[in-house]
Coordinates of C-alpha atoms and ligand atoms in Angstrom, one line a residue:
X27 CA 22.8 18.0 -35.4
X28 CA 22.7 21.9 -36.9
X29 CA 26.2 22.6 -34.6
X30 CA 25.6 26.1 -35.0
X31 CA 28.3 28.7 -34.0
X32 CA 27.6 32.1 -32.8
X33 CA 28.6 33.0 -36.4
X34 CA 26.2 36.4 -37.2
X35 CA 26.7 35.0 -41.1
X36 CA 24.7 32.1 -39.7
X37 CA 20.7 32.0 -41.3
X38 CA 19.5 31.1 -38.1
X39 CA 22.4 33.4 -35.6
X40 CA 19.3 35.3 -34.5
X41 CA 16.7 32.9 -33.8
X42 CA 19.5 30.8 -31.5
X43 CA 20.6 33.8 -29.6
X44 CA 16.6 34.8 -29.1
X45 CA 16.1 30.8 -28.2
X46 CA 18.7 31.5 -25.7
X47 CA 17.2 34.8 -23.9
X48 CA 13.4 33.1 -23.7
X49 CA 15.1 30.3 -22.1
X50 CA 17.0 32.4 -19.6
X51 CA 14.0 34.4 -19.0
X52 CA 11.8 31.3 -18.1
X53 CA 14.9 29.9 -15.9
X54 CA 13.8 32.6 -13.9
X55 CA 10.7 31.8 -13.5
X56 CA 11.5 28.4 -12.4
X57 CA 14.1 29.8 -10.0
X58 CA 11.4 32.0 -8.1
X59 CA 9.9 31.5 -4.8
X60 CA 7.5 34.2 -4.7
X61 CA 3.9 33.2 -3.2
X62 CA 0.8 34.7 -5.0
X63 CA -1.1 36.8 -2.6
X64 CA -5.2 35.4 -2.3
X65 CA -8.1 38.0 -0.9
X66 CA -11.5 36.4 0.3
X67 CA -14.9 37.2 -0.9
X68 CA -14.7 40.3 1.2
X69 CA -11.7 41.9 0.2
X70 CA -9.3 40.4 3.0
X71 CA -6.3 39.5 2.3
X72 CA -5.7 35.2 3.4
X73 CA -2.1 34.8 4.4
X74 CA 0.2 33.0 2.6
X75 CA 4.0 31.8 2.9
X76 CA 6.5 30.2 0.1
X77 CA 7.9 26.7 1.7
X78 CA 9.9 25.0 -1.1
X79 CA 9.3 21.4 -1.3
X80 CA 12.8 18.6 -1.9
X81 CA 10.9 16.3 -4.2
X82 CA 10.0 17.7 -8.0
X83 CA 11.2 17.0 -11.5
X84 CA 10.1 18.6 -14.6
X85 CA 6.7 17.7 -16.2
X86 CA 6.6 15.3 -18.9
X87 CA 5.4 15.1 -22.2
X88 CA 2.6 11.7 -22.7
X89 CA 1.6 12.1 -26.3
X90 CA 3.1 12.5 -29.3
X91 CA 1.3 14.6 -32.5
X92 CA 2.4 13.6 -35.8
X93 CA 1.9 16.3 -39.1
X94 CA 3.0 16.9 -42.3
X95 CA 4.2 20.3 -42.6
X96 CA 2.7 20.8 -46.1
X97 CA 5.7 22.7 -47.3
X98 CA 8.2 22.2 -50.3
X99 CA 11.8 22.0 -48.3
X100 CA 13.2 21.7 -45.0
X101 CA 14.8 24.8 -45.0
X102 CA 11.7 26.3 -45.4
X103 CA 9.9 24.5 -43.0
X104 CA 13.2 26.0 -40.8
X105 CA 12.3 29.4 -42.0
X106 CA 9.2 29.6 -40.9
X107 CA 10.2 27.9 -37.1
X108 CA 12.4 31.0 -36.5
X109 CA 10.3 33.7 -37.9
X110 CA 8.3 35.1 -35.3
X111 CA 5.7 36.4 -37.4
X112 CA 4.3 32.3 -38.4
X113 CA 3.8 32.2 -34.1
X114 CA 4.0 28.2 -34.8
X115 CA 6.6 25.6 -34.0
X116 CA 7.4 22.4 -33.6
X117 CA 10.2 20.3 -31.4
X118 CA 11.2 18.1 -34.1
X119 CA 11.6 18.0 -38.0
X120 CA 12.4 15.2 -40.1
X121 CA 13.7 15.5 -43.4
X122 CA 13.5 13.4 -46.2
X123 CA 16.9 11.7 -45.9
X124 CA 16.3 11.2 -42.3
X125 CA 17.9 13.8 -40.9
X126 CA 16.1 15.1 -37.5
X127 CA 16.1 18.6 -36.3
X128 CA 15.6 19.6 -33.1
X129 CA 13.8 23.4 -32.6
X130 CA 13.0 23.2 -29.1
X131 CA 13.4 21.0 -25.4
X132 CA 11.3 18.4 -24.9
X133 CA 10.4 20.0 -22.1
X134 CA 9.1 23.5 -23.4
X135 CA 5.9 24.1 -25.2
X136 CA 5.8 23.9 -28.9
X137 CA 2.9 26.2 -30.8
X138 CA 1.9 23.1 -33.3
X139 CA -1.8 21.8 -31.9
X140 CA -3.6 25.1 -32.5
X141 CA -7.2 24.4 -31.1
X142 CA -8.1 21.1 -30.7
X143 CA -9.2 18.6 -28.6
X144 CA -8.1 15.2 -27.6
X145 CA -10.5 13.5 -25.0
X146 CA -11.4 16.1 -22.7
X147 CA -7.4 17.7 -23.0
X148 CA -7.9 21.3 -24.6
X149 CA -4.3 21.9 -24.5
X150 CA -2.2 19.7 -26.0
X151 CA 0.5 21.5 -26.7
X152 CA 1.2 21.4 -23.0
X153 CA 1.3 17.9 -22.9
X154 CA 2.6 16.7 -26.2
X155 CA 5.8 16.7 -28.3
X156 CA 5.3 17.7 -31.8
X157 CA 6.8 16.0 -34.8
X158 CA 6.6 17.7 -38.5
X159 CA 7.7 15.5 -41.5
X160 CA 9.0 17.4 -44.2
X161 CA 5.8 16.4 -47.0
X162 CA 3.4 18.5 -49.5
X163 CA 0.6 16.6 -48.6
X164 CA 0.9 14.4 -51.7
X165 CA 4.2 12.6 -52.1
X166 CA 4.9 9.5 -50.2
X167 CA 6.9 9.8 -47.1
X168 CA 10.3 8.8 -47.9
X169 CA 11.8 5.2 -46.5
X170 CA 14.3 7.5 -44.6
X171 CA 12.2 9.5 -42.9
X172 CA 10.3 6.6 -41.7
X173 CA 13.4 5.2 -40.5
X174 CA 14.6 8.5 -38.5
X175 CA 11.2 9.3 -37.5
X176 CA 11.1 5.2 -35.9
X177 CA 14.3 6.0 -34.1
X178 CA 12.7 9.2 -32.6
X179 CA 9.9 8.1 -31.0
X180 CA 11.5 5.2 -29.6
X181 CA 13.8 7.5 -27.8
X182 CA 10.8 9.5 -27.1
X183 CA 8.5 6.8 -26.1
X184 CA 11.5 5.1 -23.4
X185 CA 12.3 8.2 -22.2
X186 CA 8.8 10.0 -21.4
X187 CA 7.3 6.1 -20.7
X188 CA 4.5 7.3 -23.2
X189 CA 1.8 4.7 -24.0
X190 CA 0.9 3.3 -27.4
X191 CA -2.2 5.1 -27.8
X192 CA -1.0 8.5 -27.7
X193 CA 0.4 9.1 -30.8
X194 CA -1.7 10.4 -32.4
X195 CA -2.2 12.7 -36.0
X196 CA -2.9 16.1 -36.0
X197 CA -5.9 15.5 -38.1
X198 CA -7.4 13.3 -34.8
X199 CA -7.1 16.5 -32.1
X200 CA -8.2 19.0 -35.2
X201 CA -10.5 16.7 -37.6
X202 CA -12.3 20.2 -38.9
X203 CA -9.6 21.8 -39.4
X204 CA -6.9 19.6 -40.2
X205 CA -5.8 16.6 -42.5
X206 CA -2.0 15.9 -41.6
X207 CA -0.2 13.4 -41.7
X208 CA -1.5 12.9 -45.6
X209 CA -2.8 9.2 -45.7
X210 CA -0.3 8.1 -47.4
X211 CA 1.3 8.1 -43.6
X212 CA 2.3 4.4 -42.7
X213 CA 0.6 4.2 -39.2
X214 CA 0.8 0.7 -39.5
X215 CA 4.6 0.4 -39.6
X216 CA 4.6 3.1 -36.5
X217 CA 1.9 0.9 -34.6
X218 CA 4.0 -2.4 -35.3
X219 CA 6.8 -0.8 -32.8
X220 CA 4.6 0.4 -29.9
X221 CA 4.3 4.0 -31.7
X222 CA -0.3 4.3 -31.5
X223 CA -2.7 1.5 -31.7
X224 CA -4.4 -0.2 -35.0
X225 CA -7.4 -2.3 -36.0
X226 CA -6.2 -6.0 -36.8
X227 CA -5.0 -6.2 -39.6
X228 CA -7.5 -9.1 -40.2
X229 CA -10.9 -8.4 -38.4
X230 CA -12.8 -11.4 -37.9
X231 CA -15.9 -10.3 -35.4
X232 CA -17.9 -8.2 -36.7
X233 CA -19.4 -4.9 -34.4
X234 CA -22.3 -6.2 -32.3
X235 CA -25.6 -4.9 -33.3
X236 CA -25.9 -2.5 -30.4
X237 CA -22.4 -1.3 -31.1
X238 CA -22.8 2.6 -30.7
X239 CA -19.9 4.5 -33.2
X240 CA -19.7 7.9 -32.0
X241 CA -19.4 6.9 -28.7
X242 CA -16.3 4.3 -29.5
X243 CA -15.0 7.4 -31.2
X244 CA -15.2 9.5 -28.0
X245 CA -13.6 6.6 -26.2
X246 CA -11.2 6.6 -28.5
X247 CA -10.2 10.4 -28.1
X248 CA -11.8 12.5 -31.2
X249 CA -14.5 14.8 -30.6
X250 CA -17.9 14.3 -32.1
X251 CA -19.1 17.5 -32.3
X252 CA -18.2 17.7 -36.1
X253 CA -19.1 14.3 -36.7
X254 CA -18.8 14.4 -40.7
X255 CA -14.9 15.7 -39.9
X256 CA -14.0 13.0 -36.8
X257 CA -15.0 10.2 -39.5
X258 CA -12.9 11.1 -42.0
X259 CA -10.0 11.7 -39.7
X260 CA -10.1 8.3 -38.2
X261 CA -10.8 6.7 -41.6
X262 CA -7.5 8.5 -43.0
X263 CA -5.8 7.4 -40.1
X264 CA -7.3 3.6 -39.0
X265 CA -8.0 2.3 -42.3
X266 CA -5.6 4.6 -44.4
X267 CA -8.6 6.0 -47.1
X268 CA -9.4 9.3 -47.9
X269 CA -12.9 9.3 -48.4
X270 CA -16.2 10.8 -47.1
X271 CA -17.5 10.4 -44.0
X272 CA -20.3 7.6 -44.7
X273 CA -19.9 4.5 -42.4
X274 CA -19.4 1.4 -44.3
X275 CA -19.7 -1.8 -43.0
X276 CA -15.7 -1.7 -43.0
X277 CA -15.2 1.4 -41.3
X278 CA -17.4 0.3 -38.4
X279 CA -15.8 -3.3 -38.0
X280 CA -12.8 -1.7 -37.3
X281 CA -13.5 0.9 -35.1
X282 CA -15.2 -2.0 -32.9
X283 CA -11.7 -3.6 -33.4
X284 CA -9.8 -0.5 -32.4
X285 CA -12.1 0.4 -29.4
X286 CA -11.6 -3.1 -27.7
X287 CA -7.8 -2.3 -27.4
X288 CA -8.8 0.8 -25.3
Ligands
ZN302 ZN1 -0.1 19.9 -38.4

């Protein structure tokens, strides 16, 4: 925990008090019981009435995106979370040691999915929590981090009842544009605690002839449309290689492995 005070010497004084007023402001908006008024085709205007229903709750995340934030330090990483200018975010960093920063409710939408696609969801930042661990892109990921990232998304997953499968990378919503979390990213380790689905580690059936790819990756989630890109996302992520985007006789054992699970 930050436990920041209203302290103005405070680096991040501002960004809190501005987290504070957005908040208010979309309070409001939850508050309100104002009904949108509807015209027909010619113009008319449809009645309409506000009723407010007992039964509601807040809506809940169901997937989880994992990145990298490709950055040298935390505190810059924090830097660029409360500058308005970057216009992207994240509700959760994990540092190095372990530590875990919060930037936003679980409830509110993060700016960390950009475009992308996951199955046919286009906007998965209004469905998703987003996790950013503090990594260049080259280092390994530190045994800490592991360990307080683990205790996360076991909070996460109990408390939202999100499934295995979606946790996902960033790379898989934004193959053509994206390659975090590095593959040095133990997905394994995650997938061993109920945290997104693997290939066995041992395959022992092969892919039937008729075995189609692209569409196992579709089932899967990615989209195809940049083919070359969604194979080298899911072979970063499922079999932990950087490499092109050929399919080898490995690559496709395991993807047969992988879509039986879904
Ligand atoms: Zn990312």
């Amino acid at each position: 925990m930050l436990g920041f005070s209203a302290c103005a010497s405070h680096p991040y004084a501002l960004s809190q008090r501005s987290y504070r007023k957005q908040a208010r402001v979309f309070a409001q908006t939850l508050r309100s019981q104002t009904v949108q008024s509807f015209t027909d085709s010619s113009g008319r205007a449809i009645p309409s009435a506000w009723v407010g229903t007992v039964n509601f709750n807040l809506r809940k995340p169901n997937y989880v995106i994992i990145h990298h934030t490709a950055q040298q330090s935390v505190e810059q990483t924090l830097k660029t979370f409360t500058t308005e200018k970057s216009q992207v975010s994240a509700h959760y960093l994990v540092g190095k040691d372990g530590k875990i920063y919060q930037l936003l409710n679980d409830y509110l939408r993060a700016w960390h999915g950009g475009v992308s696609k996951w199955g046919n969801i286009t906007d998965i930042n209004s469905v998703s929590i987003g996790i950013e661990i503090d990594n260049n892109g080259l280092d390994p990921f530190t045994e800490e981090q592991i360990a307080g990232l683990l205790a996360l998304l076991g909070q996460l997953k109990m408390t939202y009842n999100i499934p295995a499968a979606n946790f996902i990378a960033h790379a898989d919503i934004a193959p053509s544009r994206k390659v975090d979390p590095q593959v040095l990213f133990p997905w394994r380790k995650l997938a061993e605690r109920g945290f997104g689905l693997m290939p066995d580690t041992l395959i022992v059936e092969s892919a039937p002839a008729d075995f189609n790819p692209i569409q196992a990756l579709r089932v899967i989630g990615y989209d195809t449309k940049d083919l070359p890109a969604a194979i080298r996302a899911f072979k970063r992520h499922f079999l932990g290689k950087e490499e092109n985007a050929d399919w080898t006789a490995e690559a496709i054992d395991a993807l047969y492995n992988l879509y039986c699970k879904y």
